[in-house]
Structure formats: structure tokens, C-alpha cells
Amino acid sequence: MTPEVTFVGTATTVLRIGGFTLLTDPNFLHRGQRAYLGRGLWSKRSTDPALTIPELPTLDAVVLSHLHGDHFDRVARRGLDHALPILTTPQAERKLRRWGFQAAEGLPTWRSHELHRGDETLRLTALPGQHGPGALDRLMPDVMGTLIDLEHSGERRFRLYVTGDTLRRPQLAQIPERFPGIDAMLVHLGGTRVAGILLTMDARQGADVVELIRPRLTVPIHYDDYPVFRSPLRHFVEEARRRGFVGQVRTVHRGETVPLTP
């Protein structure tokens, strides 16, 4: 089966990779509902998710980049199966377990968790990320990227990088050094700004990371669901065209399913 992604909205996707199905960053608030971003900050959602929790397929695990209300909201907290494995940061694991998600597992950077089905293995590895610039990052929740490797009988068949809500930072250069040959990348964009401070990659930073990682295919997500997102998708597409890699970018609409192969 060709790896594919269904875009639900924000950074929420359903990934079908081999015989495994994953949910990323579950945000199921509807238009007009407010997401809590921490430190007393709220943002009102501008869009509706393409799926509700009851409409989701059977899941093997949830991949959660960090614990912000636009990535794991009160609807997910109430409606997701509390027995589902949730692969996330150690910081987020502690809070999720207090909420009753006892299968939550915090992965330190470069640590992996494996899922097995028959001859297939899905390996999920925590990658570095940084949500805020400089000292401000200490006020933000810990964030991770995720590398997802599909192996069949010990042979790698597919490699996906999900950036999480990171900024472009020097530590990202370690990713292609440790994990060359990335087939596809889900890049969290939006250029989120709070009080004028950039907290997620805008079009220029996103394009820089594409040039750093050099995936065969890039799928942009997390770009227009909240007013704090200031860098729309078209800016990234224009930047990709200017830099000459727009042919390796595949845009996806909410509710749409697209293959993760070029």
C-alpha cells in the first residue's frame, strides 16, 4: 500500500503507512471555539476539522509534537481512546498520564518506539525541535519532530519526517546527517506570531528546512486555522517556486487524501 496522508486540519493528519494507521496532533475544535496556547493566551479557530473523532479509522498510535491546545485539545482529551499509545515528549507524557492516558510514552530526542505487525515494523524516532527563539523557548512547551520509518523483513521501505512546531534551528542539521534519504516531509508552517514573536516556521524558514532536509516530497500543513498563523500557504508555495523546488511540493486540502510518494 502506498503511504498516504489525510489532512484533517491544523497539524492533525491521519497517516496510513504500510499496515499501520497513525493520528498526528489531534485538534478537533470547530470554527469559533478557542484553543488554549498557554500563559493565558487563547486563539479562536477559523476553520472546521474535516473529520470528527468518531469518524476516525482504527488507530495504532497518536504522534503528538507538543502539548498546546491547537495540537491536543479538550475534544481529543475527552474523546480519544485513553488506551491508545501516544508518542510525545517526556514533558507532555507526564500531563497526559495525569489525564488518564496511561499508554502515553515520552521519547527523549533520538529515542525510538517500535510498532510491529507481521513482517512489518514501524519505528518512530523523536527528533530535535525548538518552539521559541532564544530564552523564550523556556516558556514554551517542549516540542519534538518525528521520524517514521517503515521496514519490511528488516528492509526500509519508506521514511517520513514530521517537523512538529519547530523553528529553523542549527540542531535540525543533525537530522539528514543521522537519517539520510528522507522520502517525504510534513512541514508545520503558519509563521505563528504572538506579540510579534515568531513561534513556528514562516514561508522562508520552511523553505530553508526543505533545502536542508532535501526530502523527495514536501507536504505543508499547519498554516491557516488560527489568527495567530500569519504566513499563509501561498507564501510558502511562492517561496518554493522562487527557489526552484515547487515541483517537489504537494499541497493538500482539509479532507483530502494524497500519496506521500512523488
PDB file of C-alpha atoms in Angstrom:
ATOM      1  CA  MET A   1       0.000   0.000   0.000  1.00  0.00           C
ATOM      2  CA  THR A   2       1.308   3.436  -0.955  1.00  0.00           C
ATOM      3  CA  PRO A   3       1.908   5.649   2.119  1.00  0.00           C
ATOM      4  CA  GLU A   4      -0.721   8.394   2.262  1.00  0.00           C
ATOM      5  CA  VAL A   5      -1.891  11.276   4.396  1.00  0.00           C
ATOM      6  CA  THR A   6      -5.399  12.571   5.062  1.00  0.00           C
ATOM      7  CA  PHE A   7      -5.359  16.208   6.157  1.00  0.00           C
ATOM      8  CA  VAL A   8      -7.872  16.896   8.950  1.00  0.00           C
ATOM      9  CA  GLY A   9      -6.743  20.449   9.730  1.00  0.00           C
ATOM     10  CA  THR A  10      -4.087  22.394  11.693  1.00  0.00           C
ATOM     11  CA  ALA A  11      -1.378  19.721  12.241  1.00  0.00           C
ATOM     12  CA  THR A  12      -3.938  16.902  12.513  1.00  0.00           C
ATOM     13  CA  THR A  13      -3.487  14.180   9.928  1.00  0.00           C
ATOM     14  CA  VAL A  14      -4.243  10.504   9.505  1.00  0.00           C
ATOM     15  CA  LEU A  15      -1.188   8.639   8.217  1.00  0.00           C
ATOM     16  CA  ARG A  16      -1.509   5.236   6.587  1.00  0.00           C
ATOM     17  CA  ILE A  17       1.930   3.696   6.266  1.00  0.00           C
ATOM     18  CA  GLY A  18       2.147   0.016   5.455  1.00  0.00           C
ATOM     19  CA  GLY A  19      -0.305  -1.775   7.709  1.00  0.00           C
ATOM     20  CA  PHE A  20      -0.251   0.996  10.334  1.00  0.00           C
ATOM     21  CA  THR A  21      -2.532   3.974  10.900  1.00  0.00           C
ATOM     22  CA  LEU A  22      -1.389   6.972  12.944  1.00  0.00           C
ATOM     23  CA  LEU A  23      -3.065  10.186  14.077  1.00  0.00           C
ATOM     24  CA  THR A  24      -0.931  13.303  14.463  1.00  0.00           C
ATOM     25  CA  ASP A  25      -1.521  16.282  16.773  1.00  0.00           C
ATOM     26  CA  PRO A  26      -5.271  15.836  17.392  1.00  0.00           C
ATOM     27  CA  ASN A  27      -7.100  19.178  17.127  1.00  0.00           C
ATOM     28  CA  PHE A  28     -10.857  18.678  16.768  1.00  0.00           C
ATOM     29  CA  LEU A  29     -12.172  22.040  17.914  1.00  0.00           C
ATOM     30  CA  HIS A  30     -14.608  23.624  15.457  1.00  0.00           C
ATOM     31  CA  ARG A  31     -14.755  27.090  13.943  1.00  0.00           C
ATOM     32  CA  GLY A  32     -15.290  29.704  16.623  1.00  0.00           C
ATOM     33  CA  GLN A  33     -14.039  27.550  19.508  1.00  0.00           C
ATOM     34  CA  ARG A  34     -10.946  28.726  21.344  1.00  0.00           C
ATOM     35  CA  ALA A  35      -7.690  26.816  21.787  1.00  0.00           C
ATOM     36  CA  TYR A  36      -5.585  27.434  24.866  1.00  0.00           C
ATOM     37  CA  LEU A  37      -1.988  28.243  23.938  1.00  0.00           C
ATOM     38  CA  GLY A  38      -0.631  28.565  27.470  1.00  0.00           C
ATOM     39  CA  ARG A  39       0.438  31.570  29.564  1.00  0.00           C
ATOM     40  CA  GLY A  40      -3.134  32.882  29.490  1.00  0.00           C
ATOM     41  CA  LEU A  41      -3.212  33.032  25.683  1.00  0.00           C
ATOM     42  CA  TRP A  42      -6.158  31.790  23.636  1.00  0.00           C
ATOM     43  CA  SER A  43      -6.828  31.753  19.881  1.00  0.00           C
ATOM     44  CA  LYS A  44     -10.182  31.221  18.163  1.00  0.00           C
ATOM     45  CA  ARG A  45     -10.238  28.586  15.418  1.00  0.00           C
ATOM     46  CA  SER A  46     -11.107  29.875  11.942  1.00  0.00           C
ATOM     47  CA  THR A  47     -11.855  26.520  10.270  1.00  0.00           C
ATOM     48  CA  ASP A  48     -13.629  23.219  10.912  1.00  0.00           C
ATOM     49  CA  PRO A  49     -11.794  19.880  11.077  1.00  0.00           C
ATOM     50  CA  ALA A  50     -12.503  17.577   8.162  1.00  0.00           C
ATOM     51  CA  LEU A  51     -13.230  14.618  10.463  1.00  0.00           C
ATOM     52  CA  THR A  52     -14.623  14.107  13.939  1.00  0.00           C
ATOM     53  CA  ILE A  53     -13.199  11.603  16.402  1.00  0.00           C
ATOM     54  CA  PRO A  54     -15.984   9.022  15.770  1.00  0.00           C
ATOM     55  CA  GLU A  55     -15.181   9.203  12.041  1.00  0.00           C
ATOM     56  CA  LEU A  56     -11.524   8.263  12.503  1.00  0.00           C
ATOM     57  CA  PRO A  57     -10.274   4.861  11.345  1.00  0.00           C
ATOM     58  CA  THR A  58      -8.900   2.360  13.848  1.00  0.00           C
ATOM     59  CA  LEU A  59      -5.620   3.798  15.095  1.00  0.00           C
ATOM     60  CA  ASP A  60      -2.358   2.164  16.120  1.00  0.00           C
ATOM     61  CA  ALA A  61      -0.939   5.237  17.844  1.00  0.00           C
ATOM     62  CA  VAL A  62      -1.011   9.017  18.155  1.00  0.00           C
ATOM     63  CA  VAL A  63       2.047  11.164  17.423  1.00  0.00           C
ATOM     64  CA  LEU A  64       1.981  14.394  19.425  1.00  0.00           C
ATOM     65  CA  SER A  65       4.652  17.022  18.816  1.00  0.00           C
ATOM     66  CA  HIS A  66       3.825  19.003  21.963  1.00  0.00           C
ATOM     67  CA  LEU A  67       1.026  19.854  24.346  1.00  0.00           C
ATOM     68  CA  HIS A  68      -0.613  23.033  23.074  1.00  0.00           C
ATOM     69  CA  GLY A  69      -4.377  23.433  22.689  1.00  0.00           C
ATOM     70  CA  ASP A  70      -4.185  23.553  18.897  1.00  0.00           C
ATOM     71  CA  HIS A  71      -2.403  20.179  18.905  1.00  0.00           C
ATOM     72  CA  PHE A  72      -4.186  18.290  21.690  1.00  0.00           C
ATOM     73  CA  ASP A  73      -7.447  19.945  22.651  1.00  0.00           C
ATOM     74  CA  ARG A  74     -10.239  19.297  25.116  1.00  0.00           C
ATOM     75  CA  VAL A  75     -12.201  17.360  22.468  1.00  0.00           C
ATOM     76  CA  ALA A  76      -9.272  14.963  21.994  1.00  0.00           C
ATOM     77  CA  ARG A  77      -8.787  14.704  25.751  1.00  0.00           C
ATOM     78  CA  ARG A  78     -12.405  13.694  26.187  1.00  0.00           C
ATOM     79  CA  GLY A  79     -12.998  11.642  23.040  1.00  0.00           C
ATOM     80  CA  LEU A  80      -9.858   9.677  22.197  1.00  0.00           C
ATOM     81  CA  ASP A  81      -9.417   6.134  23.470  1.00  0.00           C
ATOM     82  CA  HIS A  82      -7.380   6.515  26.654  1.00  0.00           C
ATOM     83  CA  ALA A  83      -5.651   3.193  25.941  1.00  0.00           C
ATOM     84  CA  LEU A  84      -4.099   4.477  22.703  1.00  0.00           C
ATOM     85  CA  PRO A  85      -0.300   4.780  22.677  1.00  0.00           C
ATOM     86  CA  ILE A  86       0.669   8.455  22.412  1.00  0.00           C
ATOM     87  CA  LEU A  87       4.286   9.121  21.377  1.00  0.00           C
ATOM     88  CA  THR A  88       5.312  12.567  22.552  1.00  0.00           C
ATOM     89  CA  THR A  89       7.801  14.499  24.672  1.00  0.00           C
ATOM     90  CA  PRO A  90       8.595  13.392  28.252  1.00  0.00           C
ATOM     91  CA  GLN A  91       7.079  16.664  29.475  1.00  0.00           C
ATOM     92  CA  ALA A  92       3.780  16.002  27.671  1.00  0.00           C
ATOM     93  CA  GLU A  93       3.763  12.361  28.809  1.00  0.00           C
ATOM     94  CA  ARG A  94       3.566  13.404  32.458  1.00  0.00           C
ATOM     95  CA  LYS A  95       0.471  15.540  31.927  1.00  0.00           C
ATOM     96  CA  LEU A  96      -1.227  13.025  29.625  1.00  0.00           C
ATOM     97  CA  ARG A  97      -0.812  10.293  32.220  1.00  0.00           C
ATOM     98  CA  ARG A  98      -2.415  12.555  34.819  1.00  0.00           C
ATOM     99  CA  TRP A  99      -5.333  12.882  32.389  1.00  0.00           C
ATOM    100  CA  GLY A 100      -5.675   9.092  32.191  1.00  0.00           C
ATOM    101  CA  PHE A 101      -3.704   8.324  29.002  1.00  0.00           C
ATOM    102  CA  GLN A 102      -1.620   5.614  30.631  1.00  0.00           C
ATOM    103  CA  ALA A 103      -0.105   4.419  27.340  1.00  0.00           C
ATOM    104  CA  ALA A 104       1.498   7.817  26.688  1.00  0.00           C
ATOM    105  CA  GLU A 105       5.250   7.483  26.175  1.00  0.00           C
ATOM    106  CA  GLY A 106       7.684  10.370  26.322  1.00  0.00           C
ATOM    107  CA  LEU A 107      10.602   9.978  23.927  1.00  0.00           C
ATOM    108  CA  PRO A 108      13.822  11.914  24.598  1.00  0.00           C
ATOM    109  CA  THR A 109      15.477  13.230  21.440  1.00  0.00           C
ATOM    110  CA  TRP A 110      16.818  10.390  19.226  1.00  0.00           C
ATOM    111  CA  ARG A 111      14.918   7.729  21.225  1.00  0.00           C
ATOM    112  CA  SER A 112      12.659   5.350  19.259  1.00  0.00           C
ATOM    113  CA  HIS A 113       9.466   3.365  19.773  1.00  0.00           C
ATOM    114  CA  GLU A 114       8.509   0.448  17.521  1.00  0.00           C
ATOM    115  CA  LEU A 115       5.176  -0.941  16.382  1.00  0.00           C
ATOM    116  CA  HIS A 116       5.049  -4.423  14.873  1.00  0.00           C
ATOM    117  CA  ARG A 117       2.582  -6.215  12.611  1.00  0.00           C
ATOM    118  CA  GLY A 118       3.602  -9.411  10.862  1.00  0.00           C
ATOM    119  CA  ASP A 119       6.799  -8.777   8.898  1.00  0.00           C
ATOM    120  CA  GLU A 120       6.401  -5.004   9.191  1.00  0.00           C
ATOM    121  CA  THR A 121       7.963  -2.666  11.722  1.00  0.00           C
ATOM    122  CA  LEU A 122       7.103   0.998  12.131  1.00  0.00           C
ATOM    123  CA  ARG A 123       9.836   2.841  14.024  1.00  0.00           C
ATOM    124  CA  LEU A 124       9.079   6.299  15.409  1.00  0.00           C
ATOM    125  CA  THR A 125      12.094   8.361  16.488  1.00  0.00           C
ATOM    126  CA  ALA A 126      11.958  11.655  18.377  1.00  0.00           C
ATOM    127  CA  LEU A 127      13.855  14.440  16.610  1.00  0.00           C
ATOM    128  CA  PRO A 128      15.024  17.848  17.847  1.00  0.00           C
ATOM    129  CA  GLY A 129      12.767  20.881  17.715  1.00  0.00           C
ATOM    130  CA  GLN A 130      12.539  24.324  19.276  1.00  0.00           C
ATOM    131  CA  HIS A 131       9.248  26.218  19.524  1.00  0.00           C
ATOM    132  CA  GLY A 132      10.505  29.630  20.638  1.00  0.00           C
ATOM    133  CA  PRO A 133      13.526  31.829  19.880  1.00  0.00           C
ATOM    134  CA  GLY A 134      16.346  32.068  22.405  1.00  0.00           C
ATOM    135  CA  ALA A 135      15.445  32.237  26.082  1.00  0.00           C
ATOM    136  CA  LEU A 136      11.736  32.494  25.208  1.00  0.00           C
ATOM    137  CA  ASP A 137      11.796  28.795  24.363  1.00  0.00           C
ATOM    138  CA  ARG A 138      11.921  28.041  28.099  1.00  0.00           C
ATOM    139  CA  LEU A 139       8.401  29.496  28.391  1.00  0.00           C
ATOM    140  CA  MET A 140       7.083  27.204  25.638  1.00  0.00           C
ATOM    141  CA  PRO A 141       6.252  23.506  25.923  1.00  0.00           C
ATOM    142  CA  ASP A 142       8.927  21.063  24.828  1.00  0.00           C
ATOM    143  CA  VAL A 143       8.440  20.078  21.192  1.00  0.00           C
ATOM    144  CA  MET A 144       9.690  17.226  19.057  1.00  0.00           C
ATOM    145  CA  GLY A 145       9.800  16.260  15.435  1.00  0.00           C
ATOM    146  CA  THR A 146       9.224  12.628  14.495  1.00  0.00           C
ATOM    147  CA  LEU A 147      10.945  10.347  12.018  1.00  0.00           C
ATOM    148  CA  ILE A 148       8.731   7.475  10.886  1.00  0.00           C
ATOM    149  CA  ASP A 149      10.455   4.503   9.255  1.00  0.00           C
ATOM    150  CA  LEU A 150       8.572   1.600   7.703  1.00  0.00           C
ATOM    151  CA  GLU A 151      10.540  -1.639   7.454  1.00  0.00           C
ATOM    152  CA  HIS A 152       9.522  -4.941   5.892  1.00  0.00           C
ATOM    153  CA  SER A 153      11.544  -8.004   6.910  1.00  0.00           C
ATOM    154  CA  GLY A 154      14.299  -5.643   8.125  1.00  0.00           C
ATOM    155  CA  GLU A 155      14.483  -3.614   4.902  1.00  0.00           C
ATOM    156  CA  ARG A 156      13.492   0.031   4.980  1.00  0.00           C
ATOM    157  CA  ARG A 157      10.646   0.823   2.589  1.00  0.00           C
ATOM    158  CA  PHE A 158       9.675   4.396   3.489  1.00  0.00           C
ATOM    159  CA  ARG A 159      10.943   7.298   5.617  1.00  0.00           C
ATOM    160  CA  LEU A 160       8.814  10.282   6.705  1.00  0.00           C
ATOM    161  CA  TYR A 161       9.809  13.347   8.731  1.00  0.00           C
ATOM    162  CA  VAL A 162       7.096  15.266  10.612  1.00  0.00           C
ATOM    163  CA  THR A 163       8.664  18.544  11.742  1.00  0.00           C
ATOM    164  CA  GLY A 164       6.401  19.437  14.653  1.00  0.00           C
ATOM    165  CA  ASP A 165       6.121  23.104  15.669  1.00  0.00           C
ATOM    166  CA  THR A 166       9.792  23.907  15.418  1.00  0.00           C
ATOM    167  CA  LEU A 167      11.608  26.943  14.172  1.00  0.00           C
ATOM    168  CA  ARG A 168      14.597  26.631  11.859  1.00  0.00           C
ATOM    169  CA  ARG A 169      17.444  25.946  14.267  1.00  0.00           C
ATOM    170  CA  PRO A 170      21.044  24.654  13.899  1.00  0.00           C
ATOM    171  CA  GLN A 171      20.230  21.342  15.610  1.00  0.00           C
ATOM    172  CA  LEU A 172      17.984  20.380  12.691  1.00  0.00           C
ATOM    173  CA  ALA A 173      21.133  19.872  10.613  1.00  0.00           C
ATOM    174  CA  GLN A 174      21.724  16.646  12.544  1.00  0.00           C
ATOM    175  CA  ILE A 175      18.581  15.095  11.067  1.00  0.00           C
ATOM    176  CA  PRO A 176      19.760  14.487   7.465  1.00  0.00           C
ATOM    177  CA  GLU A 177      23.185  13.513   8.811  1.00  0.00           C
ATOM    178  CA  ARG A 178      21.711  10.776  11.003  1.00  0.00           C
ATOM    179  CA  PHE A 179      18.785   9.873   8.737  1.00  0.00           C
ATOM    180  CA  PRO A 180      19.606  10.376   5.060  1.00  0.00           C
ATOM    181  CA  GLY A 181      17.199   9.528   2.276  1.00  0.00           C
ATOM    182  CA  ILE A 182      14.008  11.070   3.658  1.00  0.00           C
ATOM    183  CA  ASP A 183      11.175  10.282   1.255  1.00  0.00           C
ATOM    184  CA  ALA A 184       8.605  12.794   2.470  1.00  0.00           C
ATOM    185  CA  MET A 185       8.221  15.612   4.973  1.00  0.00           C
ATOM    186  CA  LEU A 186       5.141  17.066   6.655  1.00  0.00           C
ATOM    187  CA  VAL A 187       6.217  20.612   7.448  1.00  0.00           C
ATOM    188  CA  HIS A 188       4.431  22.677  10.115  1.00  0.00           C
ATOM    189  CA  LEU A 189       4.244  26.243   8.832  1.00  0.00           C
ATOM    190  CA  GLY A 190       1.965  29.186   9.603  1.00  0.00           C
ATOM    191  CA  GLY A 191       4.505  31.710  10.804  1.00  0.00           C
ATOM    192  CA  THR A 192       2.746  31.802  14.181  1.00  0.00           C
ATOM    193  CA  ARG A 193       3.323  35.131  15.899  1.00  0.00           C
ATOM    194  CA  VAL A 194       2.387  36.142  19.423  1.00  0.00           C
ATOM    195  CA  ALA A 195       3.270  39.698  20.479  1.00  0.00           C
ATOM    196  CA  GLY A 196       5.273  39.919  17.246  1.00  0.00           C
ATOM    197  CA  ILE A 197       7.483  36.934  18.125  1.00  0.00           C
ATOM    198  CA  LEU A 198       7.803  34.125  15.562  1.00  0.00           C
ATOM    199  CA  LEU A 199       6.953  30.726  17.100  1.00  0.00           C
ATOM    200  CA  THR A 200       6.541  28.437  14.059  1.00  0.00           C
ATOM    201  CA  MET A 201       8.236  28.473  10.684  1.00  0.00           C
ATOM    202  CA  ASP A 202       7.070  31.003   8.139  1.00  0.00           C
ATOM    203  CA  ALA A 203       7.487  30.542   4.383  1.00  0.00           C
ATOM    204  CA  ARG A 204      11.173  31.482   4.346  1.00  0.00           C
ATOM    205  CA  GLN A 205      12.159  29.305   7.313  1.00  0.00           C
ATOM    206  CA  GLY A 206      10.103  26.414   5.950  1.00  0.00           C
ATOM    207  CA  ALA A 207      11.868  26.672   2.602  1.00  0.00           C
ATOM    208  CA  ASP A 208      15.236  26.754   4.375  1.00  0.00           C
ATOM    209  CA  VAL A 209      14.377  23.493   6.161  1.00  0.00           C
ATOM    210  CA  VAL A 210      13.265  21.856   2.892  1.00  0.00           C
ATOM    211  CA  GLU A 211      16.649  22.748   1.401  1.00  0.00           C
ATOM    212  CA  LEU A 212      18.365  21.366   4.496  1.00  0.00           C
ATOM    213  CA  ILE A 213      16.462  18.062   4.659  1.00  0.00           C
ATOM    214  CA  ARG A 214      16.017  17.583   0.893  1.00  0.00           C
ATOM    215  CA  PRO A 215      13.021  15.229   1.016  1.00  0.00           C
ATOM    216  CA  ARG A 216      11.716  13.814  -2.232  1.00  0.00           C
ATOM    217  CA  LEU A 217       8.300  15.278  -1.383  1.00  0.00           C
ATOM    218  CA  THR A 218       7.129  18.063   0.947  1.00  0.00           C
ATOM    219  CA  VAL A 219       3.532  18.411   2.172  1.00  0.00           C
ATOM    220  CA  PRO A 220       2.811  21.703   4.042  1.00  0.00           C
ATOM    221  CA  ILE A 221       0.310  21.694   6.931  1.00  0.00           C
ATOM    222  CA  HIS A 222      -0.475  23.937   9.953  1.00  0.00           C
ATOM    223  CA  TYR A 223      -0.916  27.215   8.084  1.00  0.00           C
ATOM    224  CA  ASP A 224      -4.372  28.863   8.263  1.00  0.00           C
ATOM    225  CA  ASP A 225      -6.540  27.534  11.095  1.00  0.00           C
ATOM    226  CA  TYR A 226      -5.949  30.249  13.708  1.00  0.00           C
ATOM    227  CA  PRO A 227      -5.472  34.055  13.524  1.00  0.00           C
ATOM    228  CA  VAL A 228      -2.036  33.702  15.148  1.00  0.00           C
ATOM    229  CA  PHE A 229      -0.915  31.961  11.930  1.00  0.00           C
ATOM    230  CA  ARG A 230       0.411  34.877   9.865  1.00  0.00           C
ATOM    231  CA  SER A 231       2.167  33.177   6.922  1.00  0.00           C
ATOM    232  CA  PRO A 232      -0.377  31.628   4.528  1.00  0.00           C
ATOM    233  CA  LEU A 233       0.226  28.601   2.352  1.00  0.00           C
ATOM    234  CA  ARG A 234       0.572  30.679  -0.803  1.00  0.00           C
ATOM    235  CA  HIS A 235       3.656  32.381   0.638  1.00  0.00           C
ATOM    236  CA  PHE A 236       5.377  29.018   1.037  1.00  0.00           C
ATOM    237  CA  VAL A 237       4.385  27.909  -2.477  1.00  0.00           C
ATOM    238  CA  GLU A 238       5.718  31.178  -3.887  1.00  0.00           C
ATOM    239  CA  GLU A 239       8.967  30.752  -1.945  1.00  0.00           C
ATOM    240  CA  ALA A 240       9.297  27.159  -3.194  1.00  0.00           C
ATOM    241  CA  ARG A 241       8.755  28.363  -6.763  1.00  0.00           C
ATOM    242  CA  ARG A 242      11.348  31.107  -6.345  1.00  0.00           C
ATOM    243  CA  ARG A 243      13.897  28.599  -5.031  1.00  0.00           C
ATOM    244  CA  GLY A 244      13.141  26.003  -7.694  1.00  0.00           C
ATOM    245  CA  PHE A 245      11.680  23.107  -5.707  1.00  0.00           C
ATOM    246  CA  VAL A 246       7.940  23.738  -6.142  1.00  0.00           C
ATOM    247  CA  GLY A 247       7.754  20.529  -8.214  1.00  0.00           C
ATOM    248  CA  GLN A 248       8.524  18.575  -5.039  1.00  0.00           C
ATOM    249  CA  VAL A 249       5.716  20.287  -3.045  1.00  0.00           C
ATOM    250  CA  ARG A 250       2.269  18.698  -2.814  1.00  0.00           C
ATOM    251  CA  THR A 251      -0.481  20.794  -1.231  1.00  0.00           C
ATOM    252  CA  VAL A 252      -3.413  19.048   0.439  1.00  0.00           C
ATOM    253  CA  HIS A 253      -6.831  20.434   1.335  1.00  0.00           C
ATOM    254  CA  ARG A 254      -8.725  19.610   4.514  1.00  0.00           C
ATOM    255  CA  GLY A 255     -10.498  16.295   3.968  1.00  0.00           C
ATOM    256  CA  GLU A 256      -8.247  15.330   1.072  1.00  0.00           C
ATOM    257  CA  THR A 257      -6.063  12.216   0.977  1.00  0.00           C
ATOM    258  CA  VAL A 258      -2.862  12.292  -1.055  1.00  0.00           C
ATOM    259  CA  PRO A 259       0.017   9.853  -1.526  1.00  0.00           C
ATOM    260  CA  LEU A 260       3.296  10.550   0.254  1.00  0.00           C
ATOM    261  CA  THR A 261       5.367   9.453  -2.712  1.00  0.00           C
ATOM    262  CA  PRO A 262       6.435  11.760  -5.562  1.00  0.00           C
TER     263      PRO A 262
END
